[in-house]
PDB file of C-alpha atoms in Angstrom:
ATOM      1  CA  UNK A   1      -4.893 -97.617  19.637  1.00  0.00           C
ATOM      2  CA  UNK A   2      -1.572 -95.917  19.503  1.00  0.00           C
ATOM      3  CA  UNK A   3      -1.998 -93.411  22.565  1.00  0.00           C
ATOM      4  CA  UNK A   4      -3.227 -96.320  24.292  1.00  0.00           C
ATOM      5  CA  UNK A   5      -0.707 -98.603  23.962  1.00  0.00           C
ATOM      6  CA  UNK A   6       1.907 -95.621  24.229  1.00  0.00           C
ATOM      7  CA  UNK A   7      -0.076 -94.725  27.710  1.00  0.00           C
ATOM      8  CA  UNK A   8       0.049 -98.490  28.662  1.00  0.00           C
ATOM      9  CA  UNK A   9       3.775 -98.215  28.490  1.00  0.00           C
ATOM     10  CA  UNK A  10       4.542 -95.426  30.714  1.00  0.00           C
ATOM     11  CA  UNK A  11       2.726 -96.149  33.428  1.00  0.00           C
ATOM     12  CA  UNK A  12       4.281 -99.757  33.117  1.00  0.00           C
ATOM     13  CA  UNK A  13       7.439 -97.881  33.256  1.00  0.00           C
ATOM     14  CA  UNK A  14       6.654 -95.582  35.862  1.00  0.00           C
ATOM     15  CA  UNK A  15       5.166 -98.384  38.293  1.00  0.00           C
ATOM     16  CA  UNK A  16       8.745-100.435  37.503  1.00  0.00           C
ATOM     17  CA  UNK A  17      10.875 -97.365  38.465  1.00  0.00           C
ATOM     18  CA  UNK A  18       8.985 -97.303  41.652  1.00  0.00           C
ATOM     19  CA  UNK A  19       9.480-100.619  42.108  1.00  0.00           C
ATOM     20  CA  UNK A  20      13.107-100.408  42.180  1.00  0.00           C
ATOM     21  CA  UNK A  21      13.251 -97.140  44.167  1.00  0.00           C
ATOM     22  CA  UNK A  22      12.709 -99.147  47.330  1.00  0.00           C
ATOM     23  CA  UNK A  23      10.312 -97.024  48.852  1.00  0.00           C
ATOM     24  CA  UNK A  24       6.761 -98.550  49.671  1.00  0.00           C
ATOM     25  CA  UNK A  25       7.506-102.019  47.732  1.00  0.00           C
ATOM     26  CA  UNK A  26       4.597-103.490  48.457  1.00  0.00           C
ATOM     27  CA  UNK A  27       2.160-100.896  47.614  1.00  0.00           C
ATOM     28  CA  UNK A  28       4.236-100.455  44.380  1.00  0.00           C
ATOM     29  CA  UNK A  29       3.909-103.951  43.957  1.00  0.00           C
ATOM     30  CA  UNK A  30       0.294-103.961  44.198  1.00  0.00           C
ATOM     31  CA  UNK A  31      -0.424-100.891  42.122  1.00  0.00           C
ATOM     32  CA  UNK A  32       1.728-102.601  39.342  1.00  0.00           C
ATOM     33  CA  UNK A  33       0.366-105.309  39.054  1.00  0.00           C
ATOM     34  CA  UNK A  34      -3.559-103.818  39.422  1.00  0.00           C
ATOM     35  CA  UNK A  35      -2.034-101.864  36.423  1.00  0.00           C
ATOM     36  CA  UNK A  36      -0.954-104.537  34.591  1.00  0.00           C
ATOM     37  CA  UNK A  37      -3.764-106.276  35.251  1.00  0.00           C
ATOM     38  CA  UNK A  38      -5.903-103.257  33.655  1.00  0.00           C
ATOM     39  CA  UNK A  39      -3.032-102.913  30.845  1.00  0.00           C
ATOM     40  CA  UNK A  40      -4.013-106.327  29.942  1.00  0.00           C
ATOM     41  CA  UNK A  41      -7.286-106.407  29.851  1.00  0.00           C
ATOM     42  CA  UNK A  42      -7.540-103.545  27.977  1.00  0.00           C
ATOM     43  CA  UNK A  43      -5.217-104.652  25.323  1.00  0.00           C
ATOM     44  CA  UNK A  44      -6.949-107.428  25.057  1.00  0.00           C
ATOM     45  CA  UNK A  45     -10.180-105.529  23.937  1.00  0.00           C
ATOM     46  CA  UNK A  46      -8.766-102.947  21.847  1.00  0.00           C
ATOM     47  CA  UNK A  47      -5.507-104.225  20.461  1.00  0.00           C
ATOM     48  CA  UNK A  48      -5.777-108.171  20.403  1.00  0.00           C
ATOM     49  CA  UNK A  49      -3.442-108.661  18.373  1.00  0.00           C
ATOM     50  CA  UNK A  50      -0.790-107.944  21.474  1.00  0.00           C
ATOM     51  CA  UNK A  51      -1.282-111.250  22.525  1.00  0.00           C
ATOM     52  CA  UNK A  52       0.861-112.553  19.454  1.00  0.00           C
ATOM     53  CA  UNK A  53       2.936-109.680  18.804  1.00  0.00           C
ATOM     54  CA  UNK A  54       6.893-110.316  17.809  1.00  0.00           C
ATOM     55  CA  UNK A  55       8.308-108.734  21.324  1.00  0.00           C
ATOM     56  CA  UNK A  56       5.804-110.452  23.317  1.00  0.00           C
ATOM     57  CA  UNK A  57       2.909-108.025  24.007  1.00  0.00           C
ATOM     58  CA  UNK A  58       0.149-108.418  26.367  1.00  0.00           C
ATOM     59  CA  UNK A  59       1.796-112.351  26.869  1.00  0.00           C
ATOM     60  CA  UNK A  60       4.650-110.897  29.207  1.00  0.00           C
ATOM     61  CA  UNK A  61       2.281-109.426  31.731  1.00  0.00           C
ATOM     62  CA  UNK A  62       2.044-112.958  32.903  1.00  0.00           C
ATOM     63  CA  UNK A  63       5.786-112.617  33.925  1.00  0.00           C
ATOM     64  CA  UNK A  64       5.420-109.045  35.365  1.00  0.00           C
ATOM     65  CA  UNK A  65       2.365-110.315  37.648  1.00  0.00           C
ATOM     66  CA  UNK A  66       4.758-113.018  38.737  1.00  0.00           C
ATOM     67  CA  UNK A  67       7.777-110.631  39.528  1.00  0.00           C
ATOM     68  CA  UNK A  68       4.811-108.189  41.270  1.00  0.00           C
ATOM     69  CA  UNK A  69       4.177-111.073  43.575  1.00  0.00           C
ATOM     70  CA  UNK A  70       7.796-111.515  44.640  1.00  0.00           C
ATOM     71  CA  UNK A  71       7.811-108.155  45.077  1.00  0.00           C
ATOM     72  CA  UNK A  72       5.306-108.112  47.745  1.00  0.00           C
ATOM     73  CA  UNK A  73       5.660-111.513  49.096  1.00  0.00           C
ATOM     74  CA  UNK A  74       9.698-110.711  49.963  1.00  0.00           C
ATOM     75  CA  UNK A  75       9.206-106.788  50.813  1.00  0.00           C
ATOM     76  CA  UNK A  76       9.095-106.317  54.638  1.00  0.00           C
ATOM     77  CA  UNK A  77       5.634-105.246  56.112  1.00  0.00           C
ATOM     78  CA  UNK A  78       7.373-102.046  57.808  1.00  0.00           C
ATOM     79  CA  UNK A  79       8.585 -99.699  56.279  1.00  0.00           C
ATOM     80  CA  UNK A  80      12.271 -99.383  56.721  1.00  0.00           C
ATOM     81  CA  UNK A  81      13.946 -96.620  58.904  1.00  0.00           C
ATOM     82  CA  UNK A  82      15.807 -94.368  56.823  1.00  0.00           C
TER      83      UNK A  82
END
């Protein structure tokens, strides 16, 4: 369950970097939180034990869905003009 986890936290990573870039914010949004979404479901049926864990495991997804959905709600529907 190691890899996965490991795996799990990347992409997290990777989607959140993307995030911030400021390019396509509302896809990134979306993708991020289909991700998390996924992340937590799948921790939830090989590592359960996430849901309690001391830094807050699969229980903070709850807070990255929320920031995904400010994300997309506040990002402008064009893209901007360089």
């Amino acid at each position: 369950t190691a890899p996965l986890v490991t795996v799990i936290g990347v992409a997290q990573v990777v989607f959140g970097l993307w995030v911030l870039s400021g390019r396509g914010e509302r896809t990134a949004a979306l993708l991020s939180s289909l991700g998390v979404t996924v992340a937590t479901v799948l921790l939830t049926l090989f590592v359960p034990e996430a849901w309690v864990h001391f830094y807050g495991g699969a229980l903070k997804n709850a807070s990255l869905l929320a920031c995904g959905y400010a994300v997309w709600a506040l990002a402008p529907l064009a893209p901007r003009k360089p």
